[in-house]
């Protein structure tokens, strides 16, 4: 099984569609490259400004360990955080399901100390998510090659 809950390239579609509610926070609307995953993410825009039409790698993981183990890297040991530009740690507090004839969509809500992430995806992409999990969100801008 893959060590990460979600590892996707996302495309930012919109920023602050409903207006800016806080000076230093932006709400990002994004989809993965395949289009089947939709998310809304609050980011500290002063620390990590994101822009519409740009691509980012987004990872959700229970650990920062490079090998996916539950142990946490300490001191000068390398970790996943070294490979990303923006890292948050939070708690998955709610999961809901929406069933239709075609498929079941799962929506997960994660709080990062007040900043929120909502991810809506097919059940097959969300099977590792559980309420009360502590997860790291890691972001890195993708350079055009």
JSON list of C-alpha atoms in Angstrom, two decimals:
[
{"chain": "A", "resi": 1, "resn": "UNK", "atom": "CA", "xyz": [0.00, 0.00, 0.00]},
{"chain": "A", "resi": 2, "resn": "UNK", "atom": "CA", "xyz": [1.27, 3.50, -0.79]},
{"chain": "A", "resi": 3, "resn": "UNK", "atom": "CA", "xyz": [2.66, 5.34, 2.23]},
{"chain": "A", "resi": 4, "resn": "UNK", "atom": "CA", "xyz": [0.61, 8.48, 1.51]},
{"chain": "A", "resi": 5, "resn": "UNK", "atom": "CA", "xyz": [-3.11, 9.12, 1.80]},
{"chain": "A", "resi": 6, "resn": "UNK", "atom": "CA", "xyz": [-3.12, 11.39, -1.24]},
{"chain": "A", "resi": 7, "resn": "UNK", "atom": "CA", "xyz": [-0.33, 12.36, -3.64]},
{"chain": "A", "resi": 8, "resn": "UNK", "atom": "CA", "xyz": [-1.66, 14.53, -6.48]},
{"chain": "A", "resi": 9, "resn": "UNK", "atom": "CA", "xyz": [-0.69, 17.27, -8.88]},
{"chain": "A", "resi": 10, "resn": "UNK", "atom": "CA", "xyz": [-3.34, 19.94, -8.44]},
{"chain": "A", "resi": 11, "resn": "UNK", "atom": "CA", "xyz": [-4.26, 22.89, -10.63]},
{"chain": "A", "resi": 12, "resn": "UNK", "atom": "CA", "xyz": [-5.45, 26.01, -8.82]},
{"chain": "A", "resi": 13, "resn": "UNK", "atom": "CA", "xyz": [-8.68, 27.10, -10.47]},
{"chain": "A", "resi": 14, "resn": "UNK", "atom": "CA", "xyz": [-9.76, 30.07, -8.35]},
{"chain": "A", "resi": 15, "resn": "UNK", "atom": "CA", "xyz": [-8.67, 32.04, -5.32]},
{"chain": "A", "resi": 16, "resn": "UNK", "atom": "CA", "xyz": [-11.06, 33.75, -2.88]},
{"chain": "A", "resi": 17, "resn": "UNK", "atom": "CA", "xyz": [-14.17, 33.28, -5.05]},
{"chain": "A", "resi": 18, "resn": "UNK", "atom": "CA", "xyz": [-16.44, 34.38, -2.19]},
{"chain": "A", "resi": 19, "resn": "UNK", "atom": "CA", "xyz": [-14.19, 37.30, -1.28]},
{"chain": "A", "resi": 20, "resn": "UNK", "atom": "CA", "xyz": [-11.31, 37.55, 1.14]},
{"chain": "A", "resi": 21, "resn": "UNK", "atom": "CA", "xyz": [-12.50, 36.94, 4.70]},
{"chain": "A", "resi": 22, "resn": "UNK", "atom": "CA", "xyz": [-9.10, 37.36, 6.43]},
{"chain": "A", "resi": 23, "resn": "UNK", "atom": "CA", "xyz": [-6.13, 39.55, 5.47]},
{"chain": "A", "resi": 24, "resn": "UNK", "atom": "CA", "xyz": [-3.50, 36.81, 5.42]},
{"chain": "A", "resi": 25, "resn": "UNK", "atom": "CA", "xyz": [-5.59, 33.79, 4.38]},
{"chain": "A", "resi": 26, "resn": "UNK", "atom": "CA", "xyz": [-6.71, 32.78, 0.90]},
{"chain": "A", "resi": 27, "resn": "UNK", "atom": "CA", "xyz": [-9.18, 30.04, 0.01]},
{"chain": "A", "resi": 28, "resn": "UNK", "atom": "CA", "xyz": [-7.94, 28.01, -2.94]},
{"chain": "A", "resi": 29, "resn": "UNK", "atom": "CA", "xyz": [-10.26, 26.04, -5.24]},
{"chain": "A", "resi": 30, "resn": "UNK", "atom": "CA", "xyz": [-8.36, 23.30, -7.06]},
{"chain": "A", "resi": 31, "resn": "UNK", "atom": "CA", "xyz": [-8.71, 20.00, -8.91]},
{"chain": "A", "resi": 32, "resn": "UNK", "atom": "CA", "xyz": [-6.26, 17.22, -9.57]},
{"chain": "A", "resi": 33, "resn": "UNK", "atom": "CA", "xyz": [-5.01, 16.67, -13.11]},
{"chain": "A", "resi": 34, "resn": "UNK", "atom": "CA", "xyz": [-7.60, 13.94, -13.74]},
{"chain": "A", "resi": 35, "resn": "UNK", "atom": "CA", "xyz": [-10.42, 16.22, -12.56]},
{"chain": "A", "resi": 36, "resn": "UNK", "atom": "CA", "xyz": [-12.03, 13.67, -10.24]},
{"chain": "A", "resi": 37, "resn": "UNK", "atom": "CA", "xyz": [-10.74, 15.28, -7.02]},
{"chain": "A", "resi": 38, "resn": "UNK", "atom": "CA", "xyz": [-11.99, 18.71, -5.94]},
{"chain": "A", "resi": 39, "resn": "UNK", "atom": "CA", "xyz": [-10.63, 20.62, -2.98]},
{"chain": "A", "resi": 40, "resn": "UNK", "atom": "CA", "xyz": [-10.89, 23.87, -1.11]},
{"chain": "A", "resi": 41, "resn": "UNK", "atom": "CA", "xyz": [-7.81, 24.79, 0.88]},
{"chain": "A", "resi": 42, "resn": "UNK", "atom": "CA", "xyz": [-7.10, 27.72, 3.17]},
{"chain": "A", "resi": 43, "resn": "UNK", "atom": "CA", "xyz": [-3.46, 28.85, 3.01]},
{"chain": "A", "resi": 44, "resn": "UNK", "atom": "CA", "xyz": [-1.54, 31.57, 4.82]},
{"chain": "A", "resi": 45, "resn": "UNK", "atom": "CA", "xyz": [-1.12, 33.71, 1.72]},
{"chain": "A", "resi": 46, "resn": "UNK", "atom": "CA", "xyz": [1.56, 35.94, 3.21]},
{"chain": "A", "resi": 47, "resn": "UNK", "atom": "CA", "xyz": [3.79, 32.92, 3.87]},
{"chain": "A", "resi": 48, "resn": "UNK", "atom": "CA", "xyz": [2.84, 30.88, 0.80]},
{"chain": "A", "resi": 49, "resn": "UNK", "atom": "CA", "xyz": [1.10, 32.83, -1.97]},
{"chain": "A", "resi": 50, "resn": "UNK", "atom": "CA", "xyz": [-0.58, 30.59, -4.54]},
{"chain": "A", "resi": 51, "resn": "UNK", "atom": "CA", "xyz": [-1.78, 31.71, -7.95]},
{"chain": "A", "resi": 52, "resn": "UNK", "atom": "CA", "xyz": [-4.62, 30.64, -10.24]},
{"chain": "A", "resi": 53, "resn": "UNK", "atom": "CA", "xyz": [-3.66, 28.41, -13.20]},
{"chain": "A", "resi": 54, "resn": "UNK", "atom": "CA", "xyz": [-0.49, 27.19, -11.45]},
{"chain": "A", "resi": 55, "resn": "UNK", "atom": "CA", "xyz": [0.21, 23.55, -10.62]},
{"chain": "A", "resi": 56, "resn": "UNK", "atom": "CA", "xyz": [1.32, 22.23, -7.24]},
{"chain": "A", "resi": 57, "resn": "UNK", "atom": "CA", "xyz": [2.15, 18.83, -5.85]},
{"chain": "A", "resi": 58, "resn": "UNK", "atom": "CA", "xyz": [-0.01, 18.16, -2.81]},
{"chain": "A", "resi": 59, "resn": "UNK", "atom": "CA", "xyz": [0.67, 15.32, -0.43]},
{"chain": "A", "resi": 60, "resn": "UNK", "atom": "CA", "xyz": [-1.36, 14.17, 2.57]},
{"chain": "A", "resi": 61, "resn": "UNK", "atom": "CA", "xyz": [0.53, 11.84, 4.89]},
{"chain": "A", "resi": 62, "resn": "UNK", "atom": "CA", "xyz": [0.41, 10.61, 8.49]},
{"chain": "A", "resi": 63, "resn": "UNK", "atom": "CA", "xyz": [4.18, 10.96, 8.79]},
{"chain": "A", "resi": 64, "resn": "UNK", "atom": "CA", "xyz": [7.08, 13.07, 7.59]},
{"chain": "A", "resi": 65, "resn": "UNK", "atom": "CA", "xyz": [9.35, 10.02, 7.49]},
{"chain": "A", "resi": 66, "resn": "UNK", "atom": "CA", "xyz": [10.79, 9.43, 4.00]},
{"chain": "A", "resi": 67, "resn": "UNK", "atom": "CA", "xyz": [10.16, 5.69, 4.18]},
{"chain": "A", "resi": 68, "resn": "UNK", "atom": "CA", "xyz": [6.52, 6.13, 5.25]},
{"chain": "A", "resi": 69, "resn": "UNK", "atom": "CA", "xyz": [7.11, 4.63, 8.70]},
{"chain": "A", "resi": 70, "resn": "UNK", "atom": "CA", "xyz": [5.33, 5.99, 11.75]},
{"chain": "A", "resi": 71, "resn": "UNK", "atom": "CA", "xyz": [8.55, 7.27, 13.29]},
{"chain": "A", "resi": 72, "resn": "UNK", "atom": "CA", "xyz": [9.16, 11.00, 13.15]},
{"chain": "A", "resi": 73, "resn": "UNK", "atom": "CA", "xyz": [12.49, 12.32, 11.87]},
{"chain": "A", "resi": 74, "resn": "UNK", "atom": "CA", "xyz": [14.42, 14.22, 14.52]},
{"chain": "A", "resi": 75, "resn": "UNK", "atom": "CA", "xyz": [17.34, 16.60, 14.44]},
{"chain": "A", "resi": 76, "resn": "UNK", "atom": "CA", "xyz": [19.24, 16.79, 11.18]},
{"chain": "A", "resi": 77, "resn": "UNK", "atom": "CA", "xyz": [17.63, 13.70, 9.70]},
{"chain": "A", "resi": 78, "resn": "UNK", "atom": "CA", "xyz": [16.01, 14.30, 6.28]},
{"chain": "A", "resi": 79, "resn": "UNK", "atom": "CA", "xyz": [12.21, 14.29, 6.10]},
{"chain": "A", "resi": 80, "resn": "UNK", "atom": "CA", "xyz": [9.41, 14.86, 3.58]},
{"chain": "A", "resi": 81, "resn": "UNK", "atom": "CA", "xyz": [9.27, 18.49, 4.74]},
{"chain": "A", "resi": 82, "resn": "UNK", "atom": "CA", "xyz": [12.69, 19.05, 3.13]},
{"chain": "A", "resi": 83, "resn": "UNK", "atom": "CA", "xyz": [11.18, 18.31, -0.28]},
{"chain": "A", "resi": 84, "resn": "UNK", "atom": "CA", "xyz": [8.25, 20.73, 0.01]},
{"chain": "A", "resi": 85, "resn": "UNK", "atom": "CA", "xyz": [7.75, 24.48, 0.42]},
{"chain": "A", "resi": 86, "resn": "UNK", "atom": "CA", "xyz": [4.67, 24.62, 2.68]},
{"chain": "A", "resi": 87, "resn": "UNK", "atom": "CA", "xyz": [3.76, 22.17, 5.44]},
{"chain": "A", "resi": 88, "resn": "UNK", "atom": "CA", "xyz": [0.82, 22.07, 7.85]},
{"chain": "A", "resi": 89, "resn": "UNK", "atom": "CA", "xyz": [-0.22, 19.50, 10.47]},
{"chain": "A", "resi": 90, "resn": "UNK", "atom": "CA", "xyz": [-3.86, 18.97, 11.30]},
{"chain": "A", "resi": 91, "resn": "UNK", "atom": "CA", "xyz": [-6.74, 16.74, 12.32]},
{"chain": "A", "resi": 92, "resn": "UNK", "atom": "CA", "xyz": [-9.30, 15.04, 10.09]},
{"chain": "A", "resi": 93, "resn": "UNK", "atom": "CA", "xyz": [-12.52, 15.83, 11.95]},
{"chain": "A", "resi": 94, "resn": "UNK", "atom": "CA", "xyz": [-15.34, 14.85, 9.58]},
{"chain": "A", "resi": 95, "resn": "UNK", "atom": "CA", "xyz": [-16.05, 12.49, 6.68]},
{"chain": "A", "resi": 96, "resn": "UNK", "atom": "CA", "xyz": [-19.25, 12.29, 4.67]},
{"chain": "A", "resi": 97, "resn": "UNK", "atom": "CA", "xyz": [-20.40, 10.15, 1.75]},
{"chain": "A", "resi": 98, "resn": "UNK", "atom": "CA", "xyz": [-22.59, 11.02, -1.22]},
{"chain": "A", "resi": 99, "resn": "UNK", "atom": "CA", "xyz": [-23.89, 7.99, -3.10]},
{"chain": "A", "resi": 100, "resn": "UNK", "atom": "CA", "xyz": [-25.26, 8.00, -6.62]},
{"chain": "A", "resi": 101, "resn": "UNK", "atom": "CA", "xyz": [-25.93, 5.26, -9.16]},
{"chain": "A", "resi": 102, "resn": "UNK", "atom": "CA", "xyz": [-22.61, 5.96, -10.87]},
{"chain": "A", "resi": 103, "resn": "UNK", "atom": "CA", "xyz": [-20.26, 6.20, -7.84]},
{"chain": "A", "resi": 104, "resn": "UNK", "atom": "CA", "xyz": [-19.76, 7.08, -4.21]},
{"chain": "A", "resi": 105, "resn": "UNK", "atom": "CA", "xyz": [-18.00, 10.37, -3.46]},
{"chain": "A", "resi": 106, "resn": "UNK", "atom": "CA", "xyz": [-16.31, 10.90, -0.11]},
{"chain": "A", "resi": 107, "resn": "UNK", "atom": "CA", "xyz": [-15.68, 14.32, 1.40]},
{"chain": "A", "resi": 108, "resn": "UNK", "atom": "CA", "xyz": [-13.05, 14.73, 4.12]},
{"chain": "A", "resi": 109, "resn": "UNK", "atom": "CA", "xyz": [-12.62, 17.84, 6.28]},
{"chain": "A", "resi": 110, "resn": "UNK", "atom": "CA", "xyz": [-9.25, 18.56, 7.92]},
{"chain": "A", "resi": 111, "resn": "UNK", "atom": "CA", "xyz": [-8.46, 21.44, 10.28]},
{"chain": "A", "resi": 112, "resn": "UNK", "atom": "CA", "xyz": [-4.96, 22.86, 10.45]},
{"chain": "A", "resi": 113, "resn": "UNK", "atom": "CA", "xyz": [-5.31, 25.12, 13.46]},
{"chain": "A", "resi": 114, "resn": "UNK", "atom": "CA", "xyz": [-8.14, 27.11, 11.88]},
{"chain": "A", "resi": 115, "resn": "UNK", "atom": "CA", "xyz": [-7.07, 26.76, 8.25]},
{"chain": "A", "resi": 116, "resn": "UNK", "atom": "CA", "xyz": [-9.31, 24.19, 6.55]},
{"chain": "A", "resi": 117, "resn": "UNK", "atom": "CA", "xyz": [-9.02, 21.61, 3.79]},
{"chain": "A", "resi": 118, "resn": "UNK", "atom": "CA", "xyz": [-12.04, 20.02, 2.16]},
{"chain": "A", "resi": 119, "resn": "UNK", "atom": "CA", "xyz": [-11.31, 17.17, -0.27]},
{"chain": "A", "resi": 120, "resn": "UNK", "atom": "CA", "xyz": [-14.06, 15.53, -2.34]},
{"chain": "A", "resi": 121, "resn": "UNK", "atom": "CA", "xyz": [-13.06, 12.46, -4.34]},
{"chain": "A", "resi": 122, "resn": "UNK", "atom": "CA", "xyz": [-14.25, 9.01, -5.44]},
{"chain": "A", "resi": 123, "resn": "UNK", "atom": "CA", "xyz": [-14.35, 6.41, -2.65]},
{"chain": "A", "resi": 124, "resn": "UNK", "atom": "CA", "xyz": [-11.39, 4.52, -4.16]},
{"chain": "A", "resi": 125, "resn": "UNK", "atom": "CA", "xyz": [-9.11, 7.54, -3.59]},
{"chain": "A", "resi": 126, "resn": "UNK", "atom": "CA", "xyz": [-10.28, 8.10, 0.00]},
{"chain": "A", "resi": 127, "resn": "UNK", "atom": "CA", "xyz": [-10.18, 4.62, 1.58]},
{"chain": "A", "resi": 128, "resn": "UNK", "atom": "CA", "xyz": [-7.25, 5.43, 3.91]},
{"chain": "A", "resi": 129, "resn": "UNK", "atom": "CA", "xyz": [-8.93, 8.44, 5.55]},
{"chain": "A", "resi": 130, "resn": "UNK", "atom": "CA", "xyz": [-10.39, 8.07, 9.06]},
{"chain": "A", "resi": 131, "resn": "UNK", "atom": "CA", "xyz": [-11.89, 10.54, 11.53]},
{"chain": "A", "resi": 132, "resn": "UNK", "atom": "CA", "xyz": [-9.41, 11.66, 14.23]},
{"chain": "A", "resi": 133, "resn": "UNK", "atom": "CA", "xyz": [-6.34, 11.02, 12.05]},
{"chain": "A", "resi": 134, "resn": "UNK", "atom": "CA", "xyz": [-3.52, 13.51, 12.33]},
{"chain": "A", "resi": 135, "resn": "UNK", "atom": "CA", "xyz": [-2.25, 14.36, 8.86]},
{"chain": "A", "resi": 136, "resn": "UNK", "atom": "CA", "xyz": [0.46, 16.48, 7.29]},
{"chain": "A", "resi": 137, "resn": "UNK", "atom": "CA", "xyz": [-0.36, 18.55, 4.22]},
{"chain": "A", "resi": 138, "resn": "UNK", "atom": "CA", "xyz": [2.67, 19.32, 2.05]},
{"chain": "A", "resi": 139, "resn": "UNK", "atom": "CA", "xyz": [2.72, 21.61, -1.01]},
{"chain": "A", "resi": 140, "resn": "UNK", "atom": "CA", "xyz": [5.33, 22.40, -3.63]},
{"chain": "A", "resi": 141, "resn": "UNK", "atom": "CA", "xyz": [4.92, 24.48, -6.78]},
{"chain": "A", "resi": 142, "resn": "UNK", "atom": "CA", "xyz": [5.54, 22.51, -9.95]},
{"chain": "A", "resi": 143, "resn": "UNK", "atom": "CA", "xyz": [7.96, 24.07, -12.38]},
{"chain": "A", "resi": 144, "resn": "UNK", "atom": "CA", "xyz": [7.03, 24.01, -16.05]},
{"chain": "A", "resi": 145, "resn": "UNK", "atom": "CA", "xyz": [9.36, 21.64, -17.84]}
]
